[in-house]
Amino acid sequence: MPGADKETDLTERIEAFLADLKRGGSGTGPLRGSGEMARETTYLLRRITAQARWSSAGDLMEIIRNEGRRMTAAQPSETTVGNMVRRVLKIIREEYARSRGSSEETEQQESLHKLLTAGELSEENFRQHFVHLKANVIEAINELLTELDGTTDNIAMQALEHIHSNEVIMTVGRSRTVEAFLKDAARKRKFHVIVAECAPFCQGHEMATGLSKVGIETTVIADAAIFAVMSRVNKVIIGTQTVLANGGLRAVNGTHSVALAARHHSTPLIICAPMFKLSPQFPNEEDTFHKFVSPHEVLPFTAGEILSKVNVHCPVFDYVPPELITLFISNIGGNAPSYIYRLMSELYHPEDHKL
Amino acid sequence: MADCGEPDGPGNKDDIARSKNEGKELTKEEKQRLRKQKKQQKKHKERKNEKGPSETEKDETPVSLLPPPPPVATQKAPSALPAPASAPIPVPASAPFHSSPAPSPADKPAKSKAELKAERRARQETDRAAKQPGSSSSGIKTKVPLSELNPVVKRLPEHVQVDDPAVVKRLAKKLERQQIPLRSDYGYKVSLFSHLHQYSRKAPLTQLLSIPSTVIHPSIVRLGLQYSQGIVAGSNARSVALLHAFKQVIRDYTTPPNEELSRDLVNKLKPYISFLNQCRPLSASMGNAIKYIKKEISNIPSQCKEEEAKTKLLKCIDRYIEEKIVLAAKAISKYAIEKISDGDVILVYGCSSLVNHILCEAFEKSRKFRVIVVDSRPRLEGREALRRLVQRGISCTYVLISALSYILPEVSKVFLGAHALLANGYVMSRVGTSQIALVARTFNVPVLVCCETYKFCERVQTDSFVSNELDDPDDLMVTRKGKTQLENWQDVSSLGLLNLVYDVTPPDFVDLVITDLGMIPCTSVPVVLRVKNLDQ
């Protein structure tokens, strides 16, 4: 039966995706950028919308929420997956509301009045069946995909507003967004980039070779020298893995030291992050915040006997509080960290914050 | 060295030419003679430019050997005035001695000594008379070579003026004179650091030396190689190794005849120090040790017998090591152990012999604590510290410096070692120390620096750029999963690698400095320096 085939096909794809997530996070599989992750997730969600069996928006949301929960459980540190799931849920809600005919704004805004009077509205509303809902949702997801494709270019287009000539810019590790940002500015301006290599993965080396190939004056420094050279740096431009709900960052380890050094020298800290990295999480979940990888990156097995007598830690992420950040540059423009909470309400529905 | 092309008496010419060709070390007398020849030639050139025609008549005097001027006691001295004006002044270095204008000296027979002396005196009178009416510039010019030896103002050390070609040329000449090969810089230097040297570890200085080396004592050669390859690292280790090598030099030293041990030994040590400086720039502690030794040597009374003097010097060096390093470590441990309480979590960075010693002592005294060792690429010295601590049985944790923000909330104290303490209170230490102090201050963790007083130095510095050391840039390359990203960094013109060795920590990040004189705040360093200077 074609329906059953489609279903098994779908479940296969979902399982493959989950397996990929689990593998990719341990560092052994190919390291994939967040943009790719987001796109893959959205493709999968579109496929689920197209192929799964559902009759009303509520069913679809239930299905997507379940799959989303499984996906985030497979790799908790990969927040873009959860973000995309929430975006799609919001899209479904919007399309449903539009189909019903009610205006969108009243549904979304949380006001005290609404909280007191209409608590039971949300649940039952999504039971109505609309013919064109599927098509609308799929169209909206396609728009989301186009937006995802254009994020890096949108951010890179703003580069010339922020970089002037003869600047010294510092960056940490490797971020595709920052690389595109700097390369775009380098077309018209001449400046110098200092890349901190970011041990133990040393992704800064790749970044440096990429930048120097287009003729940008690049210098690679060890992590330990960050404070030493910070006094000559004019701007610090970095990427991040996640932007948290309070405006803080979960970025690659070593970023907090960079942020503190920048604050000590009053150097602006600019974060280039597309909107799909914005996550409604807060940083106070101690056990899920940090992710660790194999300590042999730090102390290899060749070190010998002492391995059994010492504790070795290799955390992957760092928390950077919002007070240390000057500016967020995203595909919708530049924002201060204090505005992040507002952007969140535009992207996600408050009920979807907990999947 | 013998490039003045000065026409000389035939005998000396051959001697010098022979020794130059054979490459043997020139004897002391020959060296002094050549130096004087150069000075005379310089003097003559200036006088010639100033006085024009009046000089040329004087130049007609014969060019045979004149007796030496009284103040300098050497045997044969070159002629006071070079070739007569008829022959062009033989200047180019390539013009070897033996092909100098042979006719002129050989022609004139040697006048009697008295006549020559009288002529010289007459010439000096006229010179003095001519000098009076205000052509004082030439007088000052001739005095310049002497005053350069005792500068009134402290000169900038050469190793921070690499971007000045005059300084580099001067260094090259000095090294040539001391017969030490000049080490060339390697790789593309980041523009901010163009005033510093950058050497490659794969090209040690000793490759350019002849074997066996007659100029430099073999234990110094070995020491230089150990420095440049990083086998001996850490400021205490380097100073102790240096002092032991000097002890060997002193043991093997014999005073040449007509020489005083106090002056000759100091002169002997100068090329060794230049050589070691070329292998790896001297640290502040080594500088202080060398100053101490030189002072001790020059204070040896002249009537002291050689054997006695040597034993005295050896004892002095042993006492210096014992007092300033070993006993100081004990004193510092005593103070520091008061600061370690049970249940502490102590963070240390890299491998500081003093801090390791303190921790081992505290562990012996049954303090209960655990240690977190922070390490950084590319040196990864923390692994050595880790081994030493684990051997004693101390429970340790090991992280890289990028994980600092993760681990600091657990830490109760930070102990740091220092390479030198500067007179304005800044702490010069391994690169990364300032970062640790900064992040510790943010988390409100106390930072204690442990440093012996012999590392206190009178320099002042506010940032890590003006005076630093650049290590081999190839160390930053790393091979991960079979790929070396920066393998061909030399081919890419816009890519540079920077491998700093030291950085300076501002005094507001440091809470306490523990020295053998007690526990002082960072800003009291100039007080200690002043007290030390008064003592000495």
PDB file of N, CA, C and O in Angstrom, chain B residues 27-84:
ATOM      1  N   THR B  27      95.818  36.174  18.597  1.00  0.00           N
ATOM      2  CA  THR B  27      96.304  36.361  19.950  1.00  0.00           C
ATOM      3  C   THR B  27      95.870  37.729  20.435  1.00  0.00           C
ATOM      4  O   THR B  27      95.505  38.613  19.667  1.00  0.00           O
ATOM      5  N   LYS B  28      96.008  37.862  21.738  1.00  0.00           N
ATOM      6  CA  LYS B  28      95.527  39.077  22.355  1.00  0.00           C
ATOM      7  C   LYS B  28      96.248  40.294  21.805  1.00  0.00           C
ATOM      8  O   LYS B  28      95.664  41.318  21.552  1.00  0.00           O
ATOM      9  N   GLU B  29      97.558  40.096  21.605  1.00  0.00           N
ATOM     10  CA  GLU B  29      98.347  41.251  21.167  1.00  0.00           C
ATOM     11  C   GLU B  29      97.910  41.663  19.774  1.00  0.00           C
ATOM     12  O   GLU B  29      97.753  42.847  19.490  1.00  0.00           O
ATOM     13  N   GLU B  30      97.718  40.670  18.935  1.00  0.00           N
ATOM     14  CA  GLU B  30      97.333  41.014  17.569  1.00  0.00           C
ATOM     15  C   GLU B  30      95.998  41.726  17.564  1.00  0.00           C
ATOM     16  O   GLU B  30      95.795  42.690  16.840  1.00  0.00           O
ATOM     17  N   LYS B  31      95.094  41.258  18.409  1.00  0.00           N
ATOM     18  CA  LYS B  31      93.776  41.896  18.442  1.00  0.00           C
ATOM     19  C   LYS B  31      93.885  43.329  18.868  1.00  0.00           C
ATOM     20  O   LYS B  31      93.294  44.214  18.289  1.00  0.00           O
ATOM     21  N   GLN B  32      94.688  43.570  19.889  1.00  0.00           N
ATOM     22  CA  GLN B  32      94.815  44.933  20.384  1.00  0.00           C
ATOM     23  C   GLN B  32      95.474  45.792  19.348  1.00  0.00           C
ATOM     24  O   GLN B  32      95.104  46.949  19.139  1.00  0.00           O
ATOM     25  N   ARG B  33      96.455  45.231  18.648  1.00  0.00           N
ATOM     26  CA  ARG B  33      97.135  46.020  17.650  1.00  0.00           C
ATOM     27  C   ARG B  33      96.162  46.420  16.550  1.00  0.00           C
ATOM     28  O   ARG B  33      96.130  47.558  16.106  1.00  0.00           O
ATOM     29  N   LEU B  34      95.371  45.500  16.129  1.00  0.00           N
ATOM     30  CA  LEU B  34      94.421  45.809  15.066  1.00  0.00           C
ATOM     31  C   LEU B  34      93.413  46.848  15.517  1.00  0.00           C
ATOM     32  O   LEU B  34      93.029  47.723  14.754  1.00  0.00           O
ATOM     33  N   ARG B  35      93.006  46.717  16.787  1.00  0.00           N
ATOM     34  CA  ARG B  35      92.055  47.691  17.285  1.00  0.00           C
ATOM     35  C   ARG B  35      92.657  49.077  17.255  1.00  0.00           C
ATOM     36  O   ARG B  35      92.037  50.057  16.861  1.00  0.00           O
ATOM     37  N   LYS B  36      93.923  49.139  17.655  1.00  0.00           N
ATOM     38  CA  LYS B  36      94.559  50.446  17.684  1.00  0.00           C
ATOM     39  C   LYS B  36      94.722  50.977  16.275  1.00  0.00           C
ATOM     40  O   LYS B  36      94.538  52.175  16.037  1.00  0.00           O
ATOM     41  N   GLN B  37      95.072  50.093  15.361  1.00  0.00           N
ATOM     42  CA  GLN B  37      95.219  50.540  13.986  1.00  0.00           C
ATOM     43  C   GLN B  37      93.932  51.171  13.496  1.00  0.00           C
ATOM     44  O   GLN B  37      93.939  52.225  12.869  1.00  0.00           O
ATOM     45  N   LYS B  38      92.858  50.535  13.828  1.00  0.00           N
ATOM     46  CA  LYS B  38      91.576  51.083  13.358  1.00  0.00           C
ATOM     47  C   LYS B  38      91.323  52.445  13.949  1.00  0.00           C
ATOM     48  O   LYS B  38      90.889  53.358  13.264  1.00  0.00           O
ATOM     49  N   LYS B  39      91.629  52.572  15.255  1.00  0.00           N
ATOM     50  CA  LYS B  39      91.374  53.856  15.907  1.00  0.00           C
ATOM     51  C   LYS B  39      92.232  54.930  15.269  1.00  0.00           C
ATOM     52  O   LYS B  39      91.776  56.033  14.999  1.00  0.00           O
ATOM     53  N   GLN B  40      93.488  54.571  15.019  1.00  0.00           N
ATOM     54  CA  GLN B  40      94.383  55.567  14.445  1.00  0.00           C
ATOM     55  C   GLN B  40      93.885  55.984  13.088  1.00  0.00           C
ATOM     56  O   GLN B  40      93.914  57.161  12.735  1.00  0.00           O
ATOM     57  N   GLN B  41      93.431  55.009  12.348  1.00  0.00           N
ATOM     58  CA  GLN B  41      92.985  55.341  11.006  1.00  0.00           C
ATOM     59  C   GLN B  41      91.781  56.247  11.038  1.00  0.00           C
ATOM     60  O   GLN B  41      91.687  57.200  10.263  1.00  0.00           O
ATOM     61  N   LYS B  42      90.900  55.967  11.985  1.00  0.00           N
ATOM     62  CA  LYS B  42      89.725  56.830  12.106  1.00  0.00           C
ATOM     63  C   LYS B  42      90.158  58.238  12.459  1.00  0.00           C
ATOM     64  O   LYS B  42      89.695  59.217  11.898  1.00  0.00           O
ATOM     65  N   LYS B  43      91.067  58.321  13.432  1.00  0.00           N
ATOM     66  CA  LYS B  43      91.555  59.631  13.845  1.00  0.00           C
ATOM     67  C   LYS B  43      92.169  60.363  12.672  1.00  0.00           C
ATOM     68  O   LYS B  43      91.914  61.541  12.437  1.00  0.00           O
ATOM     69  N   HIS B  44      92.984  59.610  11.923  1.00  0.00           N
ATOM     70  CA  HIS B  44      93.664  60.255  10.816  1.00  0.00           C
ATOM     71  C   HIS B  44      92.675  60.730   9.785  1.00  0.00           C
ATOM     72  O   HIS B  44      92.792  61.821   9.247  1.00  0.00           O
ATOM     73  N   LYS B  45      91.694  59.942   9.516  1.00  0.00           N
ATOM     74  CA  LYS B  45      90.719  60.330   8.491  1.00  0.00           C
ATOM     75  C   LYS B  45      90.045  61.620   8.866  1.00  0.00           C
ATOM     76  O   LYS B  45      89.849  62.497   8.034  1.00  0.00           O
ATOM     77  N   GLU B  46      89.696  61.727  10.165  1.00  0.00           N
ATOM     78  CA  GLU B  46      88.996  62.957  10.555  1.00  0.00           C
ATOM     79  C   GLU B  46      89.913  64.141  10.457  1.00  0.00           C
ATOM     80  O   GLU B  46      89.545  65.190   9.966  1.00  0.00           O
ATOM     81  N   ARG B  47      91.135  63.917  10.944  1.00  0.00           N
ATOM     82  CA  ARG B  47      92.061  65.045  10.887  1.00  0.00           C
ATOM     83  C   ARG B  47      92.302  65.440   9.458  1.00  0.00           C
ATOM     84  O   ARG B  47      92.397  66.620   9.128  1.00  0.00           O
ATOM     85  N   LYS B  48      92.405  64.473   8.578  1.00  0.00           N
ATOM     86  CA  LYS B  48      92.662  64.760   7.183  1.00  0.00           C
ATOM     87  C   LYS B  48      91.535  65.587   6.590  1.00  0.00           C
ATOM     88  O   LYS B  48      91.761  66.552   5.883  1.00  0.00           O
ATOM     89  N   ASN B  49      90.311  65.214   6.951  1.00  0.00           N
ATOM     90  CA  ASN B  49      89.188  65.962   6.397  1.00  0.00           C
ATOM     91  C   ASN B  49      89.174  67.383   6.909  1.00  0.00           C
ATOM     92  O   ASN B  49      88.785  68.299   6.204  1.00  0.00           O
ATOM     93  N   GLU B  50      89.590  67.555   8.150  1.00  0.00           N
ATOM     94  CA  GLU B  50      89.513  68.889   8.739  1.00  0.00           C
ATOM     95  C   GLU B  50      90.601  69.794   8.230  1.00  0.00           C
ATOM     96  O   GLU B  50      90.397  70.948   7.908  1.00  0.00           O
ATOM     97  N   LYS B  51      91.822  69.214   8.214  1.00  0.00           N
ATOM     98  CA  LYS B  51      92.958  70.124   8.017  1.00  0.00           C
ATOM     99  C   LYS B  51      93.537  70.158   6.619  1.00  0.00           C
ATOM    100  O   LYS B  51      94.464  70.896   6.388  1.00  0.00           O
ATOM    101  N   GLY B  52      93.102  69.350   5.734  1.00  0.00           N
ATOM    102  CA  GLY B  52      93.525  69.434   4.328  1.00  0.00           C
ATOM    103  C   GLY B  52      95.009  69.525   4.114  1.00  0.00           C
ATOM    104  O   GLY B  52      95.764  68.614   4.448  1.00  0.00           O
ATOM    105  N   PRO B  53      95.450  70.634   3.562  1.00  0.00           N
ATOM    106  CA  PRO B  53      96.842  70.707   3.073  1.00  0.00           C
ATOM    107  C   PRO B  53      97.874  70.587   4.205  1.00  0.00           C
ATOM    108  O   PRO B  53      98.848  69.890   4.055  1.00  0.00           O
ATOM    109  N   SER B  54      97.615  71.197   5.354  1.00  0.00           N
ATOM    110  CA  SER B  54      98.636  71.177   6.405  1.00  0.00           C
ATOM    111  C   SER B  54      98.988  69.761   6.792  1.00  0.00           C
ATOM    112  O   SER B  54     100.119  69.429   7.094  1.00  0.00           O
ATOM    113  N   GLU B  55      98.041  68.872   6.711  1.00  0.00           N
ATOM    114  CA  GLU B  55      98.270  67.476   7.095  1.00  0.00           C
ATOM    115  C   GLU B  55      99.197  66.779   6.115  1.00  0.00           C
ATOM    116  O   GLU B  55     100.040  65.998   6.481  1.00  0.00           O
ATOM    117  N   THR B  56      98.958  67.065   4.831  1.00  0.00           N
ATOM    118  CA  THR B  56      99.655  66.265   3.819  1.00  0.00           C
ATOM    119  C   THR B  56     101.157  66.351   3.992  1.00  0.00           C
ATOM    120  O   THR B  56     101.871  65.379   3.794  1.00  0.00           O
ATOM    121  N   GLU B  57     101.654  67.546   4.441  1.00  0.00           N
ATOM    122  CA  GLU B  57     103.098  67.638   4.625  1.00  0.00           C
ATOM    123  C   GLU B  57     103.555  66.663   5.700  1.00  0.00           C
ATOM    124  O   GLU B  57     104.538  65.969   5.560  1.00  0.00           O
ATOM    125  N   LYS B  58     102.772  66.620   6.777  1.00  0.00           N
ATOM    126  CA  LYS B  58     103.155  65.722   7.865  1.00  0.00           C
ATOM    127  C   LYS B  58     103.174  64.294   7.394  1.00  0.00           C
ATOM    128  O   LYS B  58     103.911  63.460   7.898  1.00  0.00           O
ATOM    129  N   ASP B  59     102.315  63.988   6.418  1.00  0.00           N
ATOM    130  CA  ASP B  59     102.206  62.589   5.999  1.00  0.00           C
ATOM    131  C   ASP B  59     103.439  62.100   5.301  1.00  0.00           C
ATOM    132  O   ASP B  59     103.602  60.912   5.089  1.00  0.00           O
ATOM    133  N   GLU B  60     104.318  63.022   4.902  1.00  0.00           N
ATOM    134  CA  GLU B  60     105.502  62.578   4.189  1.00  0.00           C
ATOM    135  C   GLU B  60     106.417  61.771   5.082  1.00  0.00           C
ATOM    136  O   GLU B  60     107.296  61.090   4.604  1.00  0.00           O
ATOM    137  N   THR B  61     106.235  61.877   6.389  1.00  0.00           N
ATOM    138  CA  THR B  61     107.148  61.154   7.291  1.00  0.00           C
ATOM    139  C   THR B  61     107.061  59.660   7.021  1.00  0.00           C
ATOM    140  O   THR B  61     106.055  59.145   6.545  1.00  0.00           O
ATOM    141  N   PRO B  62     108.141  58.999   7.307  1.00  0.00           N
ATOM    142  CA  PRO B  62     108.208  57.571   7.004  1.00  0.00           C
ATOM    143  C   PRO B  62     107.158  56.788   7.774  1.00  0.00           C
ATOM    144  O   PRO B  62     106.685  57.196   8.809  1.00  0.00           O
ATOM    145  N   VAL B  63     106.868  55.671   7.206  1.00  0.00           N
ATOM    146  CA  VAL B  63     105.773  54.881   7.772  1.00  0.00           C
ATOM    147  C   VAL B  63     106.289  53.692   8.558  1.00  0.00           C
ATOM    148  O   VAL B  63     105.570  52.764   8.831  1.00  0.00           O
ATOM    149  N   SER B  64     107.564  53.722   8.912  1.00  0.00           N
ATOM    150  CA  SER B  64     108.079  52.563   9.635  1.00  0.00           C
ATOM    151  C   SER B  64     107.485  52.518  11.028  1.00  0.00           C
ATOM    152  O   SER B  64     106.784  53.417  11.466  1.00  0.00           O
ATOM    153  N   LEU B  65     107.816  51.476  11.696  1.00  0.00           N
ATOM    154  CA  LEU B  65     107.213  51.284  13.013  1.00  0.00           C
ATOM    155  C   LEU B  65     107.699  52.326  13.980  1.00  0.00           C
ATOM    156  O   LEU B  65     108.886  52.591  14.097  1.00  0.00           O
ATOM    157  N   LEU B  66     106.768  52.882  14.700  1.00  0.00           N
ATOM    158  CA  LEU B  66     107.114  53.851  15.737  1.00  0.00           C
ATOM    159  C   LEU B  66     106.959  53.164  17.078  1.00  0.00           C
ATOM    160  O   LEU B  66     106.174  52.233  17.221  1.00  0.00           O
ATOM    161  N   PRO B  67     107.694  53.635  18.084  1.00  0.00           N
ATOM    162  CA  PRO B  67     107.489  53.049  19.422  1.00  0.00           C
ATOM    163  C   PRO B  67     106.068  53.344  19.898  1.00  0.00           C
ATOM    164  O   PRO B  67     105.468  54.322  19.501  1.00  0.00           O
ATOM    165  N   PRO B  68     105.525  52.484  20.727  1.00  0.00           N
ATOM    166  CA  PRO B  68     104.134  52.640  21.141  1.00  0.00           C
ATOM    167  C   PRO B  68     103.964  53.876  22.002  1.00  0.00           C
ATOM    168  O   PRO B  68     104.865  54.227  22.744  1.00  0.00           O
ATOM    169  N   PRO B  69     102.821  54.498  21.935  1.00  0.00           N
ATOM    170  CA  PRO B  69     102.552  55.615  22.841  1.00  0.00           C
ATOM    171  C   PRO B  69     102.498  55.093  24.274  1.00  0.00           C
ATOM    172  O   PRO B  69     102.048  53.987  24.506  1.00  0.00           O
ATOM    173  N   PRO B  70     102.936  55.839  25.242  1.00  0.00           N
ATOM    174  CA  PRO B  70     103.122  55.374  26.613  1.00  0.00           C
ATOM    175  C   PRO B  70     101.894  54.704  27.251  1.00  0.00           C
ATOM    176  O   PRO B  70     102.033  53.630  27.795  1.00  0.00           O
ATOM    177  N   PRO B  71     100.715  55.234  27.220  1.00  0.00           N
ATOM    178  CA  PRO B  71      99.658  54.682  28.048  1.00  0.00           C
ATOM    179  C   PRO B  71      99.350  53.213  27.797  1.00  0.00           C
ATOM    180  O   PRO B  71      99.133  52.458  28.719  1.00  0.00           O
ATOM    181  N   VAL B  72      99.313  52.789  26.555  1.00  0.00           N
ATOM    182  CA  VAL B  72      98.959  51.392  26.302  1.00  0.00           C
ATOM    183  C   VAL B  72     100.223  50.553  26.231  1.00  0.00           C
ATOM    184  O   VAL B  72     101.093  50.807  25.436  1.00  0.00           O
ATOM    185  N   ALA B  73     100.274  49.532  27.042  1.00  0.00           N
ATOM    186  CA  ALA B  73     101.512  48.748  27.115  1.00  0.00           C
ATOM    187  C   ALA B  73     101.419  47.554  26.189  1.00  0.00           C
ATOM    188  O   ALA B  73     100.989  46.475  26.574  1.00  0.00           O
ATOM    189  N   THR B  74     101.756  47.741  24.953  1.00  0.00           N
ATOM    190  CA  THR B  74     101.843  46.587  24.052  1.00  0.00           C
ATOM    191  C   THR B  74     103.157  46.655  23.337  1.00  0.00           C
ATOM    192  O   THR B  74     103.886  47.627  23.430  1.00  0.00           O
ATOM    193  N   GLN B  75     103.440  45.601  22.573  1.00  0.00           N
ATOM    194  CA  GLN B  75     104.782  45.570  21.987  1.00  0.00           C
ATOM    195  C   GLN B  75     104.840  46.417  20.725  1.00  0.00           C
ATOM    196  O   GLN B  75     105.097  47.599  20.763  1.00  0.00           O
ATOM    197  N   LYS B  76     104.533  45.783  19.587  1.00  0.00           N
ATOM    198  CA  LYS B  76     104.699  46.558  18.372  1.00  0.00           C
ATOM    199  C   LYS B  76     103.401  47.285  18.077  1.00  0.00           C
ATOM    200  O   LYS B  76     102.344  46.673  18.049  1.00  0.00           O
ATOM    201  N   ALA B  77     103.532  48.567  17.828  1.00  0.00           N
ATOM    202  CA  ALA B  77     102.342  49.355  17.516  1.00  0.00           C
ATOM    203  C   ALA B  77     102.427  49.785  16.068  1.00  0.00           C
ATOM    204  O   ALA B  77     103.507  49.903  15.515  1.00  0.00           O
ATOM    205  N   PRO B  78     101.324  49.959  15.460  1.00  0.00           N
ATOM    206  CA  PRO B  78     101.370  50.398  14.060  1.00  0.00           C
ATOM    207  C   PRO B  78     101.829  51.832  13.968  1.00  0.00           C
ATOM    208  O   PRO B  78     101.897  52.538  14.951  1.00  0.00           O
ATOM    209  N   SER B  79     102.077  52.248  12.807  1.00  0.00           N
ATOM    210  CA  SER B  79     102.525  53.626  12.638  1.00  0.00           C
ATOM    211  C   SER B  79     101.399  54.556  13.027  1.00  0.00           C
ATOM    212  O   SER B  79     100.234  54.263  12.819  1.00  0.00           O
ATOM    213  N   ALA B  80     101.804  55.691  13.571  1.00  0.00           N
ATOM    214  CA  ALA B  80     100.772  56.623  14.038  1.00  0.00           C
ATOM    215  C   ALA B  80     100.006  57.173  12.859  1.00  0.00           C
ATOM    216  O   ALA B  80      98.812  57.390  12.921  1.00  0.00           O
ATOM    217  N   LEU B  81     100.698  57.418  11.783  1.00  0.00           N
ATOM    218  CA  LEU B  81      99.990  57.937  10.627  1.00  0.00           C
ATOM    219  C   LEU B  81     100.133  56.958   9.490  1.00  0.00           C
ATOM    220  O   LEU B  81     101.202  56.414   9.263  1.00  0.00           O
ATOM    221  N   PRO B  82      99.111  56.731   8.781  1.00  0.00           N
ATOM    222  CA  PRO B  82      99.163  55.754   7.689  1.00  0.00           C
ATOM    223  C   PRO B  82      99.896  56.294   6.485  1.00  0.00           C
ATOM    224  O   PRO B  82     100.551  57.296   6.537  1.00  0.00           O
ATOM    225  N   ALA B  83      99.713  55.643   5.388  1.00  0.00           N
ATOM    226  CA  ALA B  83     100.501  55.886   4.168  1.00  0.00           C
ATOM    227  C   ALA B  83     100.507  57.353   3.796  1.00  0.00           C
ATOM    228  O   ALA B  83      99.553  58.076   4.073  1.00  0.00           O
ATOM    229  N   PRO B  84     101.534  57.774   3.203  1.00  0.00           N
ATOM    230  CA  PRO B  84     101.628  59.182   2.797  1.00  0.00           C
ATOM    231  C   PRO B  84     100.533  59.531   1.817  1.00  0.00           C
ATOM    232  O   PRO B  84      99.935  58.688   1.199  1.00  0.00           O
TER     233      PRO B  84
END
